[in-house]
Coordinates of C-alpha atoms in Angstrom, one line a residue:
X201 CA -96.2 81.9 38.8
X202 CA -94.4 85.2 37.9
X203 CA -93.7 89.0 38.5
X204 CA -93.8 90.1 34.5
X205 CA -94.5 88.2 31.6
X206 CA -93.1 89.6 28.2
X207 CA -93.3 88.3 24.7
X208 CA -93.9 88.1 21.2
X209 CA -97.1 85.8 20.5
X210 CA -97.0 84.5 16.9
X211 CA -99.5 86.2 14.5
X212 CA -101.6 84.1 12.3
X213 CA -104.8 85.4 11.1
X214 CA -108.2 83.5 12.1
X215 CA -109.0 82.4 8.8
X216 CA -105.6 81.4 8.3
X217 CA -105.3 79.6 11.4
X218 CA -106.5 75.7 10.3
X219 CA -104.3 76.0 7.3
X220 CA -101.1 76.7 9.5
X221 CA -101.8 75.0 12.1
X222 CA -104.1 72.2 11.0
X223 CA -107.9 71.7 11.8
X224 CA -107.2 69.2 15.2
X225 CA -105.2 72.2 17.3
X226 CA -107.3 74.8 16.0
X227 CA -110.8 73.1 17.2
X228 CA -109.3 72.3 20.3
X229 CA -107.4 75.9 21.2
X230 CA -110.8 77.2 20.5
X231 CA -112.6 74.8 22.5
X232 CA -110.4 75.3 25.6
X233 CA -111.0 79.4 25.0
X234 CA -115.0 79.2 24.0
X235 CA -116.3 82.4 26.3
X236 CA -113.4 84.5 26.6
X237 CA -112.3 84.3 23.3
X238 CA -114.6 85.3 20.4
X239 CA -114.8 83.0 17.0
X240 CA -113.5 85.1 14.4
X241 CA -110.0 86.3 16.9
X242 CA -106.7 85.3 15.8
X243 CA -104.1 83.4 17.2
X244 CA -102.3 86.6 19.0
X245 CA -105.5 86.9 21.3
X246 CA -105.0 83.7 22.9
X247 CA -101.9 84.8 24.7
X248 CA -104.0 88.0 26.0
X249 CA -106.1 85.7 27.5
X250 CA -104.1 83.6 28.9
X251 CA -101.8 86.7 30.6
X252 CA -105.6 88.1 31.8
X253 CA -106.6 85.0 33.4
X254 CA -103.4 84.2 35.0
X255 CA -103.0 88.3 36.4
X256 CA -106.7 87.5 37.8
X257 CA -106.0 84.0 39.6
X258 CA -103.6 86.1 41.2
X259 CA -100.3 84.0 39.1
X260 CA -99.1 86.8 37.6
X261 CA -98.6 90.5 38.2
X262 CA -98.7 91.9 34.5
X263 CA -97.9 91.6 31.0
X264 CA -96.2 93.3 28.0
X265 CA -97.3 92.0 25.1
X266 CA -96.9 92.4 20.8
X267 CA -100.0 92.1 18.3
X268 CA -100.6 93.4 15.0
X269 CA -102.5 96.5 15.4
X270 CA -105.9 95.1 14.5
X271 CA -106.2 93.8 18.2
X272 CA -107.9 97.3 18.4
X273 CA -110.9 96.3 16.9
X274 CA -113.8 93.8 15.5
X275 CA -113.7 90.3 17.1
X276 CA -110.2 90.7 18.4
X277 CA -110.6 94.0 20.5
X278 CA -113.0 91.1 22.9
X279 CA -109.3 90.2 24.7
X280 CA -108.3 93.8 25.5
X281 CA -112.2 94.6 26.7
X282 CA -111.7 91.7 29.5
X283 CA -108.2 93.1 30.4
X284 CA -109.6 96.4 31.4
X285 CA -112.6 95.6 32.8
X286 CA -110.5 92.7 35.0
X287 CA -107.5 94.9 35.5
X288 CA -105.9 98.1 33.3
X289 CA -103.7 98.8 30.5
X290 CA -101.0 101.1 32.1
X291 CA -98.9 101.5 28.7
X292 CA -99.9 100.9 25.4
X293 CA -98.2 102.0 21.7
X294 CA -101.3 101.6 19.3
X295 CA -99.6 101.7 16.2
X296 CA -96.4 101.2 15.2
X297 CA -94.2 99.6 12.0
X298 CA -92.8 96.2 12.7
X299 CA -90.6 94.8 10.1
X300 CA -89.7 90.7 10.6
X301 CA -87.8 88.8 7.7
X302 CA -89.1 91.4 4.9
X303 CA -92.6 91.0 6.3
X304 CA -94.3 94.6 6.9
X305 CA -96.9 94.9 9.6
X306 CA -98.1 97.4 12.0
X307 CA -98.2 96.3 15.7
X308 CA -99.7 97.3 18.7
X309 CA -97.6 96.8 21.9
X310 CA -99.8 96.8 25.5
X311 CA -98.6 96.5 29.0
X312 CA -101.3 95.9 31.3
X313 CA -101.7 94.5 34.9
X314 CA -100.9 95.8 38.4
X315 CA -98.3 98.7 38.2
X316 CA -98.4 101.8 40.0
X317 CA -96.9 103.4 36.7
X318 CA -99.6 106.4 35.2
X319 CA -101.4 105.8 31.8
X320 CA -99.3 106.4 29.0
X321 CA -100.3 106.0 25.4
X322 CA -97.9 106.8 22.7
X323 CA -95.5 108.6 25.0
X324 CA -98.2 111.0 26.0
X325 CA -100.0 110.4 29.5
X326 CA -103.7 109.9 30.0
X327 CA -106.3 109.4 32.6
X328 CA -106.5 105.9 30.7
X329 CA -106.5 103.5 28.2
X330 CA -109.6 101.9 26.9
X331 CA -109.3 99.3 25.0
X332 CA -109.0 100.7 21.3
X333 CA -105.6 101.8 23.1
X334 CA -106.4 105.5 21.9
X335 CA -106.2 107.0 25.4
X336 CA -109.2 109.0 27.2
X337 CA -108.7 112.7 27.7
X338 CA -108.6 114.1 31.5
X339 CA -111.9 113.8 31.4
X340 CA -112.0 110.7 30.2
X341 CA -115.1 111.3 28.0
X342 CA -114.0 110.1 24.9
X343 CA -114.2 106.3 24.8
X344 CA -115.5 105.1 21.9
X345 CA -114.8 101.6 23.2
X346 CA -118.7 101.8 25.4
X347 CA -120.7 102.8 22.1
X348 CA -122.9 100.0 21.6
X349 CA -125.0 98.9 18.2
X350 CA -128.2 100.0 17.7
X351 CA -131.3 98.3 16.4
X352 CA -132.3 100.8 14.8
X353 CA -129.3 100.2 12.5
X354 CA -129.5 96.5 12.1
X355 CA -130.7 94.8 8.8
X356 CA -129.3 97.7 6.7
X357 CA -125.6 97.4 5.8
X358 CA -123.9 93.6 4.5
X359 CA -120.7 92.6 3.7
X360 CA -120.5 91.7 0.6
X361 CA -121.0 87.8 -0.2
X362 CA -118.1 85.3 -0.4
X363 CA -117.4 82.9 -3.8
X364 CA -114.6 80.7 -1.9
X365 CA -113.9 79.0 -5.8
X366 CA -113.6 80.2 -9.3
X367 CA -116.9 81.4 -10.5
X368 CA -115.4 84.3 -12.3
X369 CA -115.2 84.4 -16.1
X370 CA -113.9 86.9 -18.9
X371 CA -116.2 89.7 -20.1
X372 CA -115.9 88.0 -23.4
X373 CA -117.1 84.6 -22.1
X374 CA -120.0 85.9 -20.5
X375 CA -120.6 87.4 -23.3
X376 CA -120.8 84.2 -25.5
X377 CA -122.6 82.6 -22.7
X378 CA -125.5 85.5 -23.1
X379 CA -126.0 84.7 -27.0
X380 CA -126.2 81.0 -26.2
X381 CA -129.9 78.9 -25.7
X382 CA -130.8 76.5 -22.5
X383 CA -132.8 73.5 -22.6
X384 CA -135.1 75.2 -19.6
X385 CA -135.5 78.0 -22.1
X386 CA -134.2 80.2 -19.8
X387 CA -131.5 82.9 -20.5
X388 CA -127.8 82.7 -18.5
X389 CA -128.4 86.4 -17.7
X390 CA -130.3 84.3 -14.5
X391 CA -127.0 83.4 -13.6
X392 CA -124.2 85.6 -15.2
X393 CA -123.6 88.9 -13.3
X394 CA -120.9 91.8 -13.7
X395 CA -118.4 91.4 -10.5
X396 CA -117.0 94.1 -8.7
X397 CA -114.4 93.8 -5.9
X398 CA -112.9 97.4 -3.9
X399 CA -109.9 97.7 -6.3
X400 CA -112.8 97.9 -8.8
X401 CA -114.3 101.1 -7.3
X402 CA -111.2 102.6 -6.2
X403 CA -109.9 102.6 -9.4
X404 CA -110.8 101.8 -13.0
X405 CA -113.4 98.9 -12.9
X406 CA -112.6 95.8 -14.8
X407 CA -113.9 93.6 -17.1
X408 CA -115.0 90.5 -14.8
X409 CA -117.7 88.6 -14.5
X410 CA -118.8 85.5 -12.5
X411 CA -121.5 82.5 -12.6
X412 CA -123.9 83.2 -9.5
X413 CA -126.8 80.6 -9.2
X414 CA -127.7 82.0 -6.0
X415 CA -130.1 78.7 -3.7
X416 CA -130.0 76.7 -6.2
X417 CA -130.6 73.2 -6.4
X418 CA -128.2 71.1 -8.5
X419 CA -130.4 70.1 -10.8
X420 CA -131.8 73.5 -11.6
X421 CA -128.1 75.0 -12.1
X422 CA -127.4 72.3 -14.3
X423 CA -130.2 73.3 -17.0
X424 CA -127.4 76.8 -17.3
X425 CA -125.7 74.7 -19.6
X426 CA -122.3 76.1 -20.4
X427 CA -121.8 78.4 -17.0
X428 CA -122.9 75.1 -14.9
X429 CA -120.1 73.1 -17.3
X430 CA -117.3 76.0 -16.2
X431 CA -118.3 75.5 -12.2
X432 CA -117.5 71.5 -13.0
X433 CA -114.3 72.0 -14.1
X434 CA -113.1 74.8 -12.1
X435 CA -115.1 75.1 -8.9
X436 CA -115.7 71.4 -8.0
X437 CA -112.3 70.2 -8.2
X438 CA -111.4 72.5 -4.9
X439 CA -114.4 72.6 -2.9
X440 CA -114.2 68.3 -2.8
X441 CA -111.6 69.2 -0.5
X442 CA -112.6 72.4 1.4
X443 CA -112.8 71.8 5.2
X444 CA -116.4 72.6 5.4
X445 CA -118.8 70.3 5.0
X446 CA -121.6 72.7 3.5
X447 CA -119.4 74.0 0.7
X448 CA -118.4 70.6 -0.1
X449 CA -121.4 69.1 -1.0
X450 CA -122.9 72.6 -2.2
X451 CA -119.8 73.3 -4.3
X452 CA -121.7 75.0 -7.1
X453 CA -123.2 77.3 -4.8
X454 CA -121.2 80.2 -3.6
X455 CA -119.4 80.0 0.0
X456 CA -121.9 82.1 1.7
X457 CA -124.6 83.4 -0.7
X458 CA -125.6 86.4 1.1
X459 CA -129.5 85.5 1.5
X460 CA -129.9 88.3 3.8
X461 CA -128.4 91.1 1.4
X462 CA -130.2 89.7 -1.3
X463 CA -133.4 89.6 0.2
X464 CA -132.4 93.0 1.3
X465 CA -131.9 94.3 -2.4
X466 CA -134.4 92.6 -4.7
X467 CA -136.6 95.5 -5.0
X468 CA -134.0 98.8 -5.2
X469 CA -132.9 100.6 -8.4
X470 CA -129.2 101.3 -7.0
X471 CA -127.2 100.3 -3.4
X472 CA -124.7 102.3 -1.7
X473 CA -121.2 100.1 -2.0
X474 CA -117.9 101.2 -0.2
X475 CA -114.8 99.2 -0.3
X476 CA -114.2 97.7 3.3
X477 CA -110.3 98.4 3.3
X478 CA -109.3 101.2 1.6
X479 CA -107.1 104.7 2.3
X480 CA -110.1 107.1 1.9
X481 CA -113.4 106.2 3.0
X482 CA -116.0 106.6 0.2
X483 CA -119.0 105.6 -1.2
X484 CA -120.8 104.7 -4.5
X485 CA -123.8 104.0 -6.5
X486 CA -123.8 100.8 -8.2
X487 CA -126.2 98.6 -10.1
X488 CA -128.0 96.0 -8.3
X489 CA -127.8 93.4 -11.1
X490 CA -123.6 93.8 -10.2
X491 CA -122.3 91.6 -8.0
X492 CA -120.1 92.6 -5.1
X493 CA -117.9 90.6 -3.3
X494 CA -116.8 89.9 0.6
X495 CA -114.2 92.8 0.1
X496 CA -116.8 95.4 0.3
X497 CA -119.6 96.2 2.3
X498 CA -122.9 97.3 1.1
X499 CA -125.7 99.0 2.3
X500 CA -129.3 98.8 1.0
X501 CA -130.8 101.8 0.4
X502 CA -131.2 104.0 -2.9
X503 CA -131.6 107.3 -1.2
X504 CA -129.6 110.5 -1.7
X505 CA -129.8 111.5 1.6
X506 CA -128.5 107.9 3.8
X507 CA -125.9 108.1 0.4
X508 CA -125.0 111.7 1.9
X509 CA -125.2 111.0 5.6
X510 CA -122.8 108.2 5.0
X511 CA -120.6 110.1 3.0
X512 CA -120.1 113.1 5.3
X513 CA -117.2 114.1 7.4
X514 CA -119.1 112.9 10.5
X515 CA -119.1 109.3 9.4
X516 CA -115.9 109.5 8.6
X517 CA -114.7 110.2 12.0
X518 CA -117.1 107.7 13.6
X519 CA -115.8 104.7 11.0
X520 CA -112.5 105.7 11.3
X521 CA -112.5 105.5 15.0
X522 CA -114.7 102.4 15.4
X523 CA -112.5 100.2 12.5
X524 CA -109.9 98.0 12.5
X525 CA -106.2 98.8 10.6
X526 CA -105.2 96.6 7.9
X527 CA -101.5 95.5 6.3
X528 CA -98.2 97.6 5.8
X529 CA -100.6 100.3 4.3
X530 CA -102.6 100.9 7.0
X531 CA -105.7 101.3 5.8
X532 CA -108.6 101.6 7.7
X533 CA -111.7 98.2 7.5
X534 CA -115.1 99.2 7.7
X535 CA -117.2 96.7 9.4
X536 CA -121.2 96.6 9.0
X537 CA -121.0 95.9 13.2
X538 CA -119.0 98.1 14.0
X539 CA -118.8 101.5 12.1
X540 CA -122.5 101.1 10.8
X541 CA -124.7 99.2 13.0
X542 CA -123.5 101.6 16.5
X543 CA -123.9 105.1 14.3
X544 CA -126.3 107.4 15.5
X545 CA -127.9 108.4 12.5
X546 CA -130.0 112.3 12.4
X547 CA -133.3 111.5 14.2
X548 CA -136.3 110.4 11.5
X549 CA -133.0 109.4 9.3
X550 CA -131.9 106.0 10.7
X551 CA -131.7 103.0 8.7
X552 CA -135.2 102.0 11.2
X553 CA -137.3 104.7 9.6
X554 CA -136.2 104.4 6.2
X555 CA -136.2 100.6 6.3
X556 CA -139.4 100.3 3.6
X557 CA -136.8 101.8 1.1
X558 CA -139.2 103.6 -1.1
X559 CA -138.0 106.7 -2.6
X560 CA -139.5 110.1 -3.9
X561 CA -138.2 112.3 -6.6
X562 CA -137.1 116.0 -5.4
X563 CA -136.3 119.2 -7.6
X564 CA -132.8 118.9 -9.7
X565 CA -133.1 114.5 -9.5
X566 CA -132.0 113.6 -6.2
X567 CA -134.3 111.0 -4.0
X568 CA -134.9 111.6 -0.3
X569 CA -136.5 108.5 1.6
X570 CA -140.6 108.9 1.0
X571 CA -143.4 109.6 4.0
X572 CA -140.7 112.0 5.6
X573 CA -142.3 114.7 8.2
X574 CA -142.4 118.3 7.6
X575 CA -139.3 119.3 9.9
X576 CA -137.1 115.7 8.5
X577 CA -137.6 116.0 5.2
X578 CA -136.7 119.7 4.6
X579 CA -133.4 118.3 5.9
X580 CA -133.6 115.0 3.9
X581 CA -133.9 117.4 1.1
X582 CA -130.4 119.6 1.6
X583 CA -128.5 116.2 2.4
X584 CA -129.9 114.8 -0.8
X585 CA -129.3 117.8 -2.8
X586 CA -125.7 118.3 -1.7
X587 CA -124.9 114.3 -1.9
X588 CA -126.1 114.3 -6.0
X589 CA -124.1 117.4 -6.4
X590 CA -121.4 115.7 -5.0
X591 CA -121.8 112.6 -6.8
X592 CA -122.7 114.6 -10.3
X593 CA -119.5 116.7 -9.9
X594 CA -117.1 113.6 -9.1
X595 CA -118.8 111.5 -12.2
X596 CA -117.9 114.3 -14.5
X597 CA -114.0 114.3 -13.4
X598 CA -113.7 110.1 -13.4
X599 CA -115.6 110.2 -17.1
X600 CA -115.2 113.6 -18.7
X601 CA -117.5 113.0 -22.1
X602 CA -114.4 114.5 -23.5
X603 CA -112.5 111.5 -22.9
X604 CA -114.8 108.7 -22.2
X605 CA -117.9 107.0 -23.8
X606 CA -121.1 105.3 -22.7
X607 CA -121.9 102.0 -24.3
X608 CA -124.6 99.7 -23.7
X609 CA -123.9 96.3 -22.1
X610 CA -124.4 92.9 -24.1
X611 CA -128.1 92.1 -24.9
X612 CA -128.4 88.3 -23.9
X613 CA -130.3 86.4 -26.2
X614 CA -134.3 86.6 -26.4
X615 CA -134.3 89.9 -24.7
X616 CA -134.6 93.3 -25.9
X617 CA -133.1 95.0 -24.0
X618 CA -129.8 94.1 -21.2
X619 CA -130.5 94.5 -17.8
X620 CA -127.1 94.9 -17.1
X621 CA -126.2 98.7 -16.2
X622 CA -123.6 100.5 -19.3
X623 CA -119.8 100.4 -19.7
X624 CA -118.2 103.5 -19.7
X625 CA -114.6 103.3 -21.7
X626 CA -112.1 105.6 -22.8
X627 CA -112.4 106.7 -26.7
X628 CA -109.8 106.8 -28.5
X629 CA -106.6 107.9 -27.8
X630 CA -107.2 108.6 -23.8
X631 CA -106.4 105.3 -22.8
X632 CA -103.8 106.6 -20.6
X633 CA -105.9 109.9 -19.5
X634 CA -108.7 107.9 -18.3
X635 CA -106.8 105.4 -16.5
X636 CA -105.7 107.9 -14.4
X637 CA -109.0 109.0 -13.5
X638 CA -109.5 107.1 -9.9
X639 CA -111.3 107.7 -6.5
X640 CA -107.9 107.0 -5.0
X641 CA -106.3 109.8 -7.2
X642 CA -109.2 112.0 -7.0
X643 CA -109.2 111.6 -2.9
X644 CA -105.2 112.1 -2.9
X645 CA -105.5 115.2 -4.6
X646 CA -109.1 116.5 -3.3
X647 CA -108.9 119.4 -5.5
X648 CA -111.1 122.8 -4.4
X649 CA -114.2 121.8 -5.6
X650 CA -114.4 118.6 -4.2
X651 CA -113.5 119.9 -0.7
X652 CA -116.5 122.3 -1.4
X653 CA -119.1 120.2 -2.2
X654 CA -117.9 117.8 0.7
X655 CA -117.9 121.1 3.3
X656 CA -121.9 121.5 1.7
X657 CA -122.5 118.3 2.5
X658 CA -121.0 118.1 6.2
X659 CA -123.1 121.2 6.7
X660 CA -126.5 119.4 5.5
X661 CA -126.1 116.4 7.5
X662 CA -124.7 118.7 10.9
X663 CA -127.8 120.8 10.5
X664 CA -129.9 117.4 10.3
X665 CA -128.5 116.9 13.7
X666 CA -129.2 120.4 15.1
X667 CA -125.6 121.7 15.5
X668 CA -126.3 125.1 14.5
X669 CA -122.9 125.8 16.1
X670 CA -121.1 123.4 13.0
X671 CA -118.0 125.1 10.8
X672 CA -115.1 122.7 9.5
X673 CA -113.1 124.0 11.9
X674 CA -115.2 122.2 14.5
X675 CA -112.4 119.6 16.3
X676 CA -112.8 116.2 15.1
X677 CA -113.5 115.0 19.1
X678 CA -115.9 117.4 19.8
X679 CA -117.8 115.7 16.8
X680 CA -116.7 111.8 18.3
X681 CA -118.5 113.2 21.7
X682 CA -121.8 114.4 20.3
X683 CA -122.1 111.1 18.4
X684 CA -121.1 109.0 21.4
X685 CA -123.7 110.9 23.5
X686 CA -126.2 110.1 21.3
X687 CA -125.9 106.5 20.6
X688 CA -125.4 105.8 24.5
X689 CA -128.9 107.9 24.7
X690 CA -130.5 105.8 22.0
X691 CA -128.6 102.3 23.5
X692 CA -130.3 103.3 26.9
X693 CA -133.8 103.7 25.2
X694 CA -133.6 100.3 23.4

């Protein structure tokens, strides 16, 4: 029994938690905790917990505690949701640097418990402090912390699938692979794919490929001849002792193959990628034949318009609110739960109604989602129009022909054509040139016209939602309120 409790809970992260503190502890702490803490919270959340339970039973009075700033969100924000629905956050500093034997973190500290003390967040008081610690105006009509996810937003957005081993190979190894015959008489393009992680699309992509045998049985994988011998050598060795039983004995299968976003992505043309932790939040086209890994998230849909919504200052705000923070950086994580699955897409737009994924050619090139009304699709039209603009204009500044040239990718043997999407590389001479040319860079400088055809878009996608009353001077919570109030309205309907 005490008056205050104050401390400094270790941080370990959840997926680093059996490694540092062994398989035996971690089974049981999570055990003991099943209910109140959610799989997928690290360590840090535990002591929340405990501090909530014990200010409940009446032990305790209240608690000042540290955790890395990404308590505020995802799995981990579960702990702080509990607190205030059990009792109240009275203090809180969301975000703040936190420097311990060179190691650079960001760190949220929260008091919470009985105290007659106001709200204070950041030094600036509040009605109150929900529990993404971002303070609710006098009002109180801005937490973001009640949106809740909507169905018809499920099924549409995946994070991208997890290797857990060595699959990946050299460009020029693939390529040698593609030239060379099976015994099945089947080509390795079945199983060699182009791999592309969020460094890759923030930057200049590289050359790196991996071996991806998808379900396969064994014995099928083993007819692959040469990318089934690399997997021997350089996958098996590490998942014989991997912790999880599945991968073990599936060790030439990836760690979670993603069945879902395959499923999802067998019969589209392009998918709409976006790095899940990155300073600027954007969005690409790639080729569905490329493989993306766990740091991304994907969405599967080939339309310029959902490409447009996503991309459009009103996302933005919505992701950036509903993420978690990640490293010294900062950066923001997008989460398919949370930033995708609880935004309130225009009405005849969502995910739900575009869910058969067929397409239809408008004037100019861009694709709006097909069978749209009269009144949606006039709107579906301007998104689209202003999100290929977008996407046309920003192409030309990361590969200026000037500077950069298209070349086909390698034709594996017995085809006559590759179905793997062209390499774009720098001619001659502009090495240097184009490896400046970046999203990152582009994003840090947002020159004029890039700032334009971003305000065009905004302006499509507001009018989609009916805000004749939309400038880019609108304030970024009067946007946040509009979008709240809609998904509660659609969350009631459900």
């Amino acid at each position: 029994k005490a008056d205050v409790v104050v401390g400094n809970p270790p941080f370990v992260g959840d997926k680093k938690m059996r490694g540092e503190l062994g398989d035996e502890y971690t089974g049981r702490l999570r055990a003991a905790y099943k209910g109140r803490v959610p799989g997928g919270a690290d360590l840090v959340c535990y002591w929340f917990e405990r501090a909530r339970r014990e200010i409940e039973a009446g032990r305790l009075q209240r608690a000042g505690l540290v955790a890395t700033n990404s308590i505020r969100g995802g799995a981990n924000r579960a702990v702080l949701d509990a607190i205030v629905k059990t009792t109240r956050i009275f203090e809180a500093w969301s975000d703040e640097p936190w420097v311990n034997d060179g190691a650079a973190v960001r760190v949220s500290l929260v008091a919470f418990g009985a105290s007659v003390q106001g709200a204070v967040v950041n030094g600036r008081n509040v009605a109150s402090i929900p529990s993404d610690l971002t303070g609710a105006g006098e009002a109180g009509t801005l937490n973001l912390t009640v949106a809740e996810r909507l169905g018809a937003c499920r099924g549409a957005c995946f994070q991208g699938s997890v290797k857990v081993g060595a699959f990946d190979v050299s460009r020029d190894v693939a390529s040698s692979w593609l030239q060379q015959p099976n015994v099945n008489g089947r080509s390795n393009a079945d199983v060699m794919r182009p791999l592309r992680n969020a460094k890759d699309l923030v930057s200049r992509p590289r050359d790196a490929w991996l071996v991806d045998f998808g379900r396969m049985p064994q014995t099928d994988a083993s007819l692959y001849e040469m990318p089934f011998a690399h997997v021997v050598a350089h996958v098996k060795p590490q998942r014989e002792h991997n912790a999880d039983r599945s991968r073990r004995e599936n060790w030439w299968l990836h760690g979670r193959s993603g069945d879902d976003l395959r499923a999802a992505t067998s019969c589209l043309r392009r998918v709409i990628v976006t790095p899940r932790v990155a300073k600027h939040r954007t969005f690409t086209w790639v080729h569905p034949r490329v493989y993306v890994d766990d740091a991304t998230a994907l969405v599967a849909r080939a339309d310029d318009t959902t490409f447009g919504i996503l991309h459009s200052r009103l996302h933005e705000l919505w992701s950036l609110r509903m993420c978690t923070w990640m490293g010294k950086g900062n950066d923001p994580r997008y989460t398919p739960t949370t930033c995708f699955e609880t935004f309130p897409f225009p009405a005849g737009l969502t995910p739900a109604d575009t869910a058969h994924q067929r397409t239809e050619a408008i004037e100019g090139g861009a694709c709006i989602p097909a069978g749209l009304g009269a009144g949606v699709r006039a709107h579906a039209q301007a998104i689209a129009r202003a999100a290929h603009r977008l996407v046309a204009l920003r192409d030309a500044w990361l590969n200026p022909p000037e500077w950069t040239e298209r070349i086909g990718e390698v034709v594996p043997l017995g085809m006559t054509a590759s179905p793997y999407p062209d390499r774009i590389v720098a001619r001659p001479g502009f090495e240097k040139e184009v490896a400046q040319r970046t999203l990152t860079h582009l994003y840090n400088q947002r020159p004029a016209w890039l700032a334009q055809a971003h305000a065009a878009l905004d302006a499509a996608v507001a009018a989609a939602y009916g805000w004749a009353d939309d400038s880019a001077g609108m304030p970024d919570d009067e946007i946040l309120r509009r979008l709240l109030a809609l998904n509660l309205e659609r969350a009631a309907a459900q």
